[in-house]
Short mmCIF file of C-alpha atoms in Angstrom, two decimals:
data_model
loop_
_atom_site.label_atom_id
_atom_site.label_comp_id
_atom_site.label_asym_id
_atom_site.label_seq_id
_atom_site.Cartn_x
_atom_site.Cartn_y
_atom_site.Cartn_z
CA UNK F 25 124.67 145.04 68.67
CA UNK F 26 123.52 141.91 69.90
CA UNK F 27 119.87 141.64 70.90
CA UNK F 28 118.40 138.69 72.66
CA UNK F 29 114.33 137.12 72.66
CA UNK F 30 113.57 134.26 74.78
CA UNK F 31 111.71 132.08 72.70
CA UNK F 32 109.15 128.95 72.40
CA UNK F 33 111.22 126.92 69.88
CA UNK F 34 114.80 128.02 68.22
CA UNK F 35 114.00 129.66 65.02
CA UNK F 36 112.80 133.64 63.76
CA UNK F 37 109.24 132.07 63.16
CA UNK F 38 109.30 130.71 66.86
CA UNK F 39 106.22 132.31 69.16
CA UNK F 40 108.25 134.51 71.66
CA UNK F 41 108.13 132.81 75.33
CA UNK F 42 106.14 135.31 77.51
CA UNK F 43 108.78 133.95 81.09
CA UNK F 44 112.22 134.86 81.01
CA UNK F 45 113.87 132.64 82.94
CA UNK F 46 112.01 129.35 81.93
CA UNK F 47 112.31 130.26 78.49
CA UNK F 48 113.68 126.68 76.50
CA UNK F 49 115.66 129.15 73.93
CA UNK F 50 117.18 132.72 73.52
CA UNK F 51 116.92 133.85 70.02
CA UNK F 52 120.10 135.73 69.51
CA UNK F 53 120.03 138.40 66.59
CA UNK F 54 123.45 140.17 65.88
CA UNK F 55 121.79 143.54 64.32
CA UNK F 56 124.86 144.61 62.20
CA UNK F 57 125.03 141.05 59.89
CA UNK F 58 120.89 140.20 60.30
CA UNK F 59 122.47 136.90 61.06
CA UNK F 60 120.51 134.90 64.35
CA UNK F 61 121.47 131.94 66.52
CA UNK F 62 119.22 129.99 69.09
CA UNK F 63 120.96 129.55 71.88
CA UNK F 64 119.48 126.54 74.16
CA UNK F 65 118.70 127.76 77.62
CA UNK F 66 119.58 125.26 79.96
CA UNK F 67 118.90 127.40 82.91
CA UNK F 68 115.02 126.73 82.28
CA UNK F 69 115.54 123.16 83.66
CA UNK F 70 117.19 124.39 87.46
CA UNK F 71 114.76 123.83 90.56
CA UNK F 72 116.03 126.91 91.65
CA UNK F 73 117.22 130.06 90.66
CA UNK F 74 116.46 129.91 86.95
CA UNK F 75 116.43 133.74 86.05
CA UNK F 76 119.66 134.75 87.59
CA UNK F 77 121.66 132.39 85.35
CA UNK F 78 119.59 132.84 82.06
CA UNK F 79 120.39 136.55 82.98
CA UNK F 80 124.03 135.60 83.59
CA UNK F 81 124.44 133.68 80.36
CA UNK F 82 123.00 137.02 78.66
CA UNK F 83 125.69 138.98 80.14
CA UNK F 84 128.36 137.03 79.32
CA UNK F 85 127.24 136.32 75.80
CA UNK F 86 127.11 139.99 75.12
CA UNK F 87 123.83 140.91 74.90
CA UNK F 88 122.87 145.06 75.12
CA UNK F 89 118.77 144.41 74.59
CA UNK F 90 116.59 141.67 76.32
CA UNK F 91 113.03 141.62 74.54
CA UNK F 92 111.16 139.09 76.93
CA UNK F 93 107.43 138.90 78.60
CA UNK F 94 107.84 138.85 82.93
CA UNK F 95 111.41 138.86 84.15
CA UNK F 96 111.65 138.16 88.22
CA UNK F 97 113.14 140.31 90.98
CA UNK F 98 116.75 138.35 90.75
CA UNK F 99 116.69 137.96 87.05
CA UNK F 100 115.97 142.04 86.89
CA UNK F 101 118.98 142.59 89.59
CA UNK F 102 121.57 140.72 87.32
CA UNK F 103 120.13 142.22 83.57
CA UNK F 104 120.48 145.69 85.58
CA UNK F 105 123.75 144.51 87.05
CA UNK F 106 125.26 144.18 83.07
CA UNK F 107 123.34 147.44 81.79
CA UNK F 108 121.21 145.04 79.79
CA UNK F 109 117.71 146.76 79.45
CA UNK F 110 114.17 144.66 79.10
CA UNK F 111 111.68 145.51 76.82
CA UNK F 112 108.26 144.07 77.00
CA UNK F 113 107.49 141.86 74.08
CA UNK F 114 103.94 140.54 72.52
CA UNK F 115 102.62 136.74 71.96
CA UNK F 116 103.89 136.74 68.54
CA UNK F 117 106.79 135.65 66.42
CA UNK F 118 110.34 136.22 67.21
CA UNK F 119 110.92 138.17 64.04
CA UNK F 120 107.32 140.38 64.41
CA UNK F 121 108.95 141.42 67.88
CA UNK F 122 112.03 142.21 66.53
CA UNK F 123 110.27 144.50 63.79
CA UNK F 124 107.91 145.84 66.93
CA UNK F 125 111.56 146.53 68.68
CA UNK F 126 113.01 148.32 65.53
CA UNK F 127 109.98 150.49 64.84
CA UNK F 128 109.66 151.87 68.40
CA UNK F 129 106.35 149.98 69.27
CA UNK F 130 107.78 147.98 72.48
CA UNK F 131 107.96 149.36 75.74
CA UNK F 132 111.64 149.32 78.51
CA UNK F 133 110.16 147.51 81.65
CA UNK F 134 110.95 148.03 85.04
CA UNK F 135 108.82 146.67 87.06
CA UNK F 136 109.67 143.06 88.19
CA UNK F 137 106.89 139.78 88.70
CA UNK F 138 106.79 137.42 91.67
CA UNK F 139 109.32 135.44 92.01
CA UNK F 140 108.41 131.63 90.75
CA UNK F 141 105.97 133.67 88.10
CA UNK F 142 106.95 131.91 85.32
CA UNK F 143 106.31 128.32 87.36
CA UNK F 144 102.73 128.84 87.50
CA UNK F 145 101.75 129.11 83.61
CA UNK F 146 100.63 132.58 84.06
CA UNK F 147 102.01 135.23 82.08
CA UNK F 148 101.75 139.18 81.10
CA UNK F 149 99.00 139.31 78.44
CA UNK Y 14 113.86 104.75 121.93
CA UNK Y 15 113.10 107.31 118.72
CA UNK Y 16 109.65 106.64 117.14
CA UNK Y 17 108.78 108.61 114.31
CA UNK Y 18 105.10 109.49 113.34
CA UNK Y 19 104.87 110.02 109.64
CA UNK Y 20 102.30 109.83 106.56
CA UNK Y 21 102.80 110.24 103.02
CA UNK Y 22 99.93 112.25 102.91
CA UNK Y 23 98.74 115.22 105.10
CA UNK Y 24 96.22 115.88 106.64
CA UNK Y 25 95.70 111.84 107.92
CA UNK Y 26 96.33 112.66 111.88
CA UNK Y 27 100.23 112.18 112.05
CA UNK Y 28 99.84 115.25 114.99
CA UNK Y 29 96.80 113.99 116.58
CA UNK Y 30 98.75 110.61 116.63
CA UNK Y 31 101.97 111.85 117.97
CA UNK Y 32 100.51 113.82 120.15
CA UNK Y 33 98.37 111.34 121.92
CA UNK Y 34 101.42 109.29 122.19
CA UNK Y 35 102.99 111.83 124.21
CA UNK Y 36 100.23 112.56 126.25
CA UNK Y 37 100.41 108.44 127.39
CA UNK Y 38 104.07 108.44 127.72
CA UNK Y 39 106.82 110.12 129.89
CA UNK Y 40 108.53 111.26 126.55
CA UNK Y 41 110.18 114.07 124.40
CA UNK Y 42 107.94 115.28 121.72
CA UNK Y 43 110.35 116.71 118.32
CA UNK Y 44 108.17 118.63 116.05
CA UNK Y 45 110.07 118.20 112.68
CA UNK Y 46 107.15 119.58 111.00
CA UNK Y 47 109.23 122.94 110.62
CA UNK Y 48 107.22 124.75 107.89
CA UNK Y 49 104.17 124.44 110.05
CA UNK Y 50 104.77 123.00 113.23
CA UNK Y 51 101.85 122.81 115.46
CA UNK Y 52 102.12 119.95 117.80
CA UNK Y 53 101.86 122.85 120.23
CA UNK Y 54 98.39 123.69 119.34
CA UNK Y 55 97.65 119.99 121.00
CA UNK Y 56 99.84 119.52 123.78
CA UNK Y 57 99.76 122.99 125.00
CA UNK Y 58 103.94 123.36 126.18
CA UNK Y 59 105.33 126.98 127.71
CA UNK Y 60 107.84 127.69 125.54
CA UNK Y 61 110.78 129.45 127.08
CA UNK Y 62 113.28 129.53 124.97
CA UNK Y 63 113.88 130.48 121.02
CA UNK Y 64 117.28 129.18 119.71
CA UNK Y 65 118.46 130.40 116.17
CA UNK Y 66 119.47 128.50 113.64
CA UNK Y 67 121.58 129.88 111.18
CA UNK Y 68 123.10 128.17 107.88
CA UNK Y 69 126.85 129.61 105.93
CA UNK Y 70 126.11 131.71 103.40
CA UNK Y 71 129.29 133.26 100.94
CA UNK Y 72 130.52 136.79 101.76
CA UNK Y 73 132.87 138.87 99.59
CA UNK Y 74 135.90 140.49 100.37
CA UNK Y 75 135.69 142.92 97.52
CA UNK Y 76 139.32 143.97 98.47
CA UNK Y 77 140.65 140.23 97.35
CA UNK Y 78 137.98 140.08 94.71
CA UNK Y 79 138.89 140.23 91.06
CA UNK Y 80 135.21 139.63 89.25
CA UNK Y 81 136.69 136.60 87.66
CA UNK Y 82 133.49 134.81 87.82
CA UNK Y 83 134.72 131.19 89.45
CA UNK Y 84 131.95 131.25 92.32
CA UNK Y 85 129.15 131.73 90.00
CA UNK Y 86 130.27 128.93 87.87
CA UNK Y 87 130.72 126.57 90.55
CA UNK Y 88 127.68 127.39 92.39
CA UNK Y 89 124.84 124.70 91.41
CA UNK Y 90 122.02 127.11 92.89
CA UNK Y 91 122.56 130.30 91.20
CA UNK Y 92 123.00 132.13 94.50
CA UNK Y 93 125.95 133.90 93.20
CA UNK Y 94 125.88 135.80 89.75
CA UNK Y 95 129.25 138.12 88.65
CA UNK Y 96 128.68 140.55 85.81
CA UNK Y 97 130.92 142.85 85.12
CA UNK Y 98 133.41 142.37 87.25
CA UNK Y 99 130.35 143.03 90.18
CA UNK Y 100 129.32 140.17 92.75
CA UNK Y 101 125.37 139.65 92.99
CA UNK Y 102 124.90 137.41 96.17
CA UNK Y 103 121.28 135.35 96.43
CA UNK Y 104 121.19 133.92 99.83
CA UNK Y 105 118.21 132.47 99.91
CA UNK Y 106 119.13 130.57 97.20
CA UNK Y 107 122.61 129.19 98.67
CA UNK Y 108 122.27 126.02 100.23
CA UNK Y 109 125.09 125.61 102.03
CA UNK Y 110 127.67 123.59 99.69
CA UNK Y 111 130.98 126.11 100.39
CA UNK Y 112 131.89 125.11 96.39
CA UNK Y 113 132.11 128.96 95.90
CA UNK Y 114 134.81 129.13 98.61
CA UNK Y 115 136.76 126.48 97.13
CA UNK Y 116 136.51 127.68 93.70
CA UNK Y 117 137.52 130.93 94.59
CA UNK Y 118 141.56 131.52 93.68
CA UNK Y 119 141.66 134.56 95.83
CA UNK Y 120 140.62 133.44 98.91
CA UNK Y 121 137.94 136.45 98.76
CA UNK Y 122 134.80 134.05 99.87
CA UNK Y 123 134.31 133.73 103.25
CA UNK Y 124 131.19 132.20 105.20
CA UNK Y 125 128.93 134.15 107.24
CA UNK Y 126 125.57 132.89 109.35
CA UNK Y 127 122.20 133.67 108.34
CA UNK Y 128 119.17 132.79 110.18
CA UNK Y 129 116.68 130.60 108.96
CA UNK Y 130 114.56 129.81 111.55
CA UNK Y 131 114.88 128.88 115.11
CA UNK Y 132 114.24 125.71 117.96
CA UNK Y 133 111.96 126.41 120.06
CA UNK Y 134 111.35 124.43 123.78
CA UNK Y 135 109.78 124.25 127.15
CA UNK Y 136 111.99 124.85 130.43
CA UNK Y 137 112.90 120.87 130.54
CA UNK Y 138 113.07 120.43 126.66
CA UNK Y 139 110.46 117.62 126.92
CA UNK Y 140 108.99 119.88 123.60
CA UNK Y 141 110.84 121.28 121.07
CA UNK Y 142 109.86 122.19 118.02
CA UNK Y 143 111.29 123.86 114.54
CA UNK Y 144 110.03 126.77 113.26
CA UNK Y 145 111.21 127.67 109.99
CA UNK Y 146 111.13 131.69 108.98
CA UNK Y 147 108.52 132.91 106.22
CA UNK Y 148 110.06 132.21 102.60
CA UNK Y 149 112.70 130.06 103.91
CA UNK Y 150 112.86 126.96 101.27
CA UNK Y 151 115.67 125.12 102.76
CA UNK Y 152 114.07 123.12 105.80
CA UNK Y 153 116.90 120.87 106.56
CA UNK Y 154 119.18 122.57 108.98
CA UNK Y 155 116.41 123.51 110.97
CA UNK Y 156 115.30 119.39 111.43
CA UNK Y 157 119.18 118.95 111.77
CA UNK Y 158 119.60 121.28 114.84
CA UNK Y 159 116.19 120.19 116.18
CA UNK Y 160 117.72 116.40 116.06
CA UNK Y 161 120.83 117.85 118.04
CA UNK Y 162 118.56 118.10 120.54
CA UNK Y 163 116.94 115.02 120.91
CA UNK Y 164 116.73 113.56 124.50
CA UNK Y 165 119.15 110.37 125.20
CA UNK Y 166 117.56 109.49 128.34
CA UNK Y 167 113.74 109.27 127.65
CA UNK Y 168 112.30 107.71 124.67
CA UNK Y 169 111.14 110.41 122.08
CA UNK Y 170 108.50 111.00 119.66
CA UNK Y 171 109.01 113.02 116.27
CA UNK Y 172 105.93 114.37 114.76
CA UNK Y 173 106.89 114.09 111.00
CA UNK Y 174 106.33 116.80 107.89
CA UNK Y 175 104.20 115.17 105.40
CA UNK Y 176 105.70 113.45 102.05
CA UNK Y 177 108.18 111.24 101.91
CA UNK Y 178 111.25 113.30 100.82
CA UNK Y 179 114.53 114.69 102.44
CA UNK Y 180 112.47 116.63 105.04
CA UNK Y 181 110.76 113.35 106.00
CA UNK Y 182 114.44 111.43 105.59
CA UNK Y 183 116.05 113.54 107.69
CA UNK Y 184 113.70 113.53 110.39
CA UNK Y 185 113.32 109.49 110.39
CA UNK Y 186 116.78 108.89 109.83
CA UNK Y 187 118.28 107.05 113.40
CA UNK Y 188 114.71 106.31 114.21
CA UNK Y 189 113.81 103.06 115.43
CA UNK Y 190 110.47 102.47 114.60
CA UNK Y 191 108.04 104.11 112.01
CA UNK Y 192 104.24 104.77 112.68
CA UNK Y 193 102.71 105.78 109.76
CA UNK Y 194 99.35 107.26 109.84
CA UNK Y 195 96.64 106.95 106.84
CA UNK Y 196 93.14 107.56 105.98
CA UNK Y 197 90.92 105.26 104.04
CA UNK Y 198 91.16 107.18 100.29
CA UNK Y 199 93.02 106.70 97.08
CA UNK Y 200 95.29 109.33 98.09
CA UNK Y 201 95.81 108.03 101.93
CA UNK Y 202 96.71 104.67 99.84
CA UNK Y 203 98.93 105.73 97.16
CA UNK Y 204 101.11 108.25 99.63
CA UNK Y 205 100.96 105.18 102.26
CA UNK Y 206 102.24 103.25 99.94
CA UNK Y 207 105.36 105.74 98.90
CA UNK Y 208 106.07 105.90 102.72
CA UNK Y 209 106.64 102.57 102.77
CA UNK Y 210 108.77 102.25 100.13
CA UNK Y 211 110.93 105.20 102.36
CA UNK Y 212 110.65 103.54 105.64
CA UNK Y 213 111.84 99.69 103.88
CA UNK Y 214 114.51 101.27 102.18
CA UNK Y 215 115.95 102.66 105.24
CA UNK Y 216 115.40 99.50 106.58
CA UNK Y 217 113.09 100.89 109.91
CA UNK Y 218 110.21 98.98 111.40
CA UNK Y 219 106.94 100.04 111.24
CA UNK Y 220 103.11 99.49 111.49
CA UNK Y 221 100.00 101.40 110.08
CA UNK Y 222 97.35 103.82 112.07
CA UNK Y 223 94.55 103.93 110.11
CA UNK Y 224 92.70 107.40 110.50
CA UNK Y 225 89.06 108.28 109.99
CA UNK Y 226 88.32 104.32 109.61
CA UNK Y 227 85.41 103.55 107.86
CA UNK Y 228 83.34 100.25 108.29
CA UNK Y 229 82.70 99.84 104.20
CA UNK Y 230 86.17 100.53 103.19
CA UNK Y 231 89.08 98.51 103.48
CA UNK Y 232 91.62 99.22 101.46
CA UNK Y 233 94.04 100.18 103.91
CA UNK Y 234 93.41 97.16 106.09
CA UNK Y 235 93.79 94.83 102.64
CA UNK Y 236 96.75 96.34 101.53
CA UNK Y 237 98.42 95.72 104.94
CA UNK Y 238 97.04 92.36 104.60
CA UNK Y 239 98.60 91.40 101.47
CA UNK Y 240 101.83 93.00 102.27
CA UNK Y 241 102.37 91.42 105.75
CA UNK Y 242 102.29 94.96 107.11
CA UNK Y 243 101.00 95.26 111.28
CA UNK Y 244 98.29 97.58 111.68
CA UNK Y 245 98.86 98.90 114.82
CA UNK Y 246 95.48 100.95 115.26
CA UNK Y 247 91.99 101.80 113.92
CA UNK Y 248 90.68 105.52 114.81
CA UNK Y 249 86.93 105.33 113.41
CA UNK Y 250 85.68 108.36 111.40
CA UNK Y 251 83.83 110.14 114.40
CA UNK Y 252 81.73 113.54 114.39
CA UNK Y 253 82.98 113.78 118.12
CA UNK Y 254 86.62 113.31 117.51
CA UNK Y 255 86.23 115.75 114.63
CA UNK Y 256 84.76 118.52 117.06
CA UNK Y 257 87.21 117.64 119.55
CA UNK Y 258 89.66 118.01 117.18
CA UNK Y 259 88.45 121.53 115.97
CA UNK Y 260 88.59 123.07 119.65
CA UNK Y 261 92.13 121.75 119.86
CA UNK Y 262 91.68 118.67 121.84
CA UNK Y 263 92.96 114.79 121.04
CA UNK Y 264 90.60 112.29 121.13
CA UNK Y 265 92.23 110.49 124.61
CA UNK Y 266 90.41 114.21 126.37
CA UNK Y 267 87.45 113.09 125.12
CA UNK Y 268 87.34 109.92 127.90
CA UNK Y 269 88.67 106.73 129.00
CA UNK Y 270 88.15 104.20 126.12
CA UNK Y 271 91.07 106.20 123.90
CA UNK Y 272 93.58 106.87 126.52
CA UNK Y 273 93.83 103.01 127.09
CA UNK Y 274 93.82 102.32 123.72
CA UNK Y 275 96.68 104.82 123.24
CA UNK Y 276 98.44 103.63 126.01
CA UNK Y 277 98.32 99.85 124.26
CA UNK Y 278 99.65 101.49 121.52
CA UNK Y 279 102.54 103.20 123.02
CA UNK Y 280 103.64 100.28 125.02
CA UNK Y 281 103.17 97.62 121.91
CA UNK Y 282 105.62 100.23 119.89
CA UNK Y 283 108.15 100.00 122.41
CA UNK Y 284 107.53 103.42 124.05
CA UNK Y 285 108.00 102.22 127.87
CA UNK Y 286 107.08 103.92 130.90
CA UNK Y 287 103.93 105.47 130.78
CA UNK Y 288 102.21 108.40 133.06
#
């Protein structure tokens, strides 16, 4: 199973990135091999409309689990579109939220941000 | 005749300026300030009629369509997302291109009008104005229909949005002549100066208003100066104006000094007949 973090920089040690869409990498962790890849985002640099295609790129890459901070109205339409559910990751490492993940600590999310959220350097704390 | 009123900045007077113009002139007044237009406020028009304007947007024939995924590829905007064989559409994201029909192999993509704002006018359409709905981020169309409308037989004045990008483009675009209205700051300079690098690139005449003039600062006046640039007008920083202003009046209510001075204006501009 395939599980994806949006990320700060593109390695295990990287600080998870608390927006979704604006994200500059998705740490992608295949959980049968333990073997990762960082998968550039290019989504994060559209004027518009940057959820729905990181969302997109998810789907079509295969992911089943999104850990991520805020994820936007569209964004959330698309992830529930390919039965991809979010779970709310912490400020930390990639690999600390993947052990949070593993062990049961994170929590699914549901509930959507403003749209633009991740635009005005706020964040889910 | 089209004279445009425009800025850089907001907030320098481009309404109170295009207003007054109209006020001195037998004219059209276009309010291409669609996200907040409010030339009305000023020049008081009954507006009769409410004209929608609508922009294409994609619709699905689900029948035709096979989830292959072509439309969301081509589309630069994200407005379209396919997962799983499911069409998400994002209209408010779409802006207009028709790449997603073209891309489409099945012919399942048609185009079908939403509303994005609507044109608004008085019983002779000597005032229109745009009036872009809430959320709306595409202003374009909106300016585009309003310009459809524009009066052939009068000269017209377009009250611009501020900046200087395509909003501001579109509107001055077939113009002939540019007034562009500034205030004596660093930021009334350093916008004035970005509206004049629009307004020479698109190779339009124009001269400076400068707003809230202040005897002790010139930097307007020696920027013109050293760039060969005509101002056209000095409106002094004035308690009274400002209080005029406030209760919705221009400053040519106020008495006779300013509705010459506008009417100087207007006619050195190339406006013509005046009232």
């Amino acid at each position: 199973m395939k599980i994806a973090v949006s990320a700060e920089g593109d390695t295990l040690t990287s600080i998870m990135d608390m927006r979704f869409g604006r994200a500059p990498y998705f740490i992608m962790i295949d959980t049968d091999t333990g073997e990762y890849e960082a998968v550039d985002n290019g989504a994060a640099q559209s004027s518009g409309g940057a959820g729905i295609a990181a969302a997109q790129m998810l789907v079509d890459k295969g992911i089943k689990i999104l850990i991520t901070g805020n994820v936007g109205p569209n964004a959330m339409k698309v992830l529930t579109a390919g039965d991809i559910p979010v779970y709310g990751g912490r400020q930390s490492t990639v690999r600390e939220n993947m052990e949070a993940y593993n062990t049961g600590l994170l929590e699914k999310i549901d509930t959507t941000v403003p749209a633009h959220f991740g635009l005005g350097g706020q964040g889910r704390r | 005749m089209r004279i445009a009123v425009l800025s850089g900045k907001g907030g320098t007077g481009k309404t109170t300026v295009a207003a007054s113009l109209t006020s001195v002139g037998i004219c059209q007044y276009v309010d291409c300030d669609v996200e907040e237009p409010n030339g009305a406020i000023f020049l008081k028009p009954r507006l009769t009629s409410s004209t929608p304007v609508t922009v294409a947007v994609p619709a699905v024939d689900l029948s035709r369509c096979d989830g292959c995924g072509r439309c969301a590829e081509a589309c630069q905007f994200h407005a379209i997302s396919v997962v799983k064989g499911t069409v998400l559409l994002f209209p408010e994201l779409c802006h207009h291109c028709g790449a997603c029909g073209i891309a489409c192999p099945r012919d399942a993509v048609s185009e079908t009008g939403r509303e994005i704002g609507v044109i608004e006018a008085d019983p002779d359409g000597f005032f229109i104005q745009g009036r872009l709905h809430i959320g709306e981020p595409v202003t374009i169309p909106v300016i585009q229909a309003l310009k459809k409308r524009i009066r052939e037989d009068v000269p017209v004045i377009l009250d611009c949005p501020p900046g200087a990008s395509c909003a501001v483009v579109a509107s001055i675009r077939d113009c002939d002549y540019c007034v562009l209205v500034t205030e004596p700051t660093p930021f009334g300079l350093h916008d004035l100066k970005v509206a004049v690098g629009l307004v020479q690139q698109m190779n339009i005449p124009f001269g400076v208003v400068v707003n809230k003039a202040m005897n002790g600062d010139q930097r307007i006046q020696d920027y013109c100066m050293e760039n060969g640039i005509t101002v056209l007008m000095e409106i002094p920083f004035s308690r009274e104006i400002a209080e005029g202003y406030a209760r919705g009046m221009l400053p040519i209510q106020a008495g006779g000094e300013w509705r010459d001075r506008f009417l100087s204006l207007y006619k050195a501009i190339g406006g013509g007949n005046v009232r």
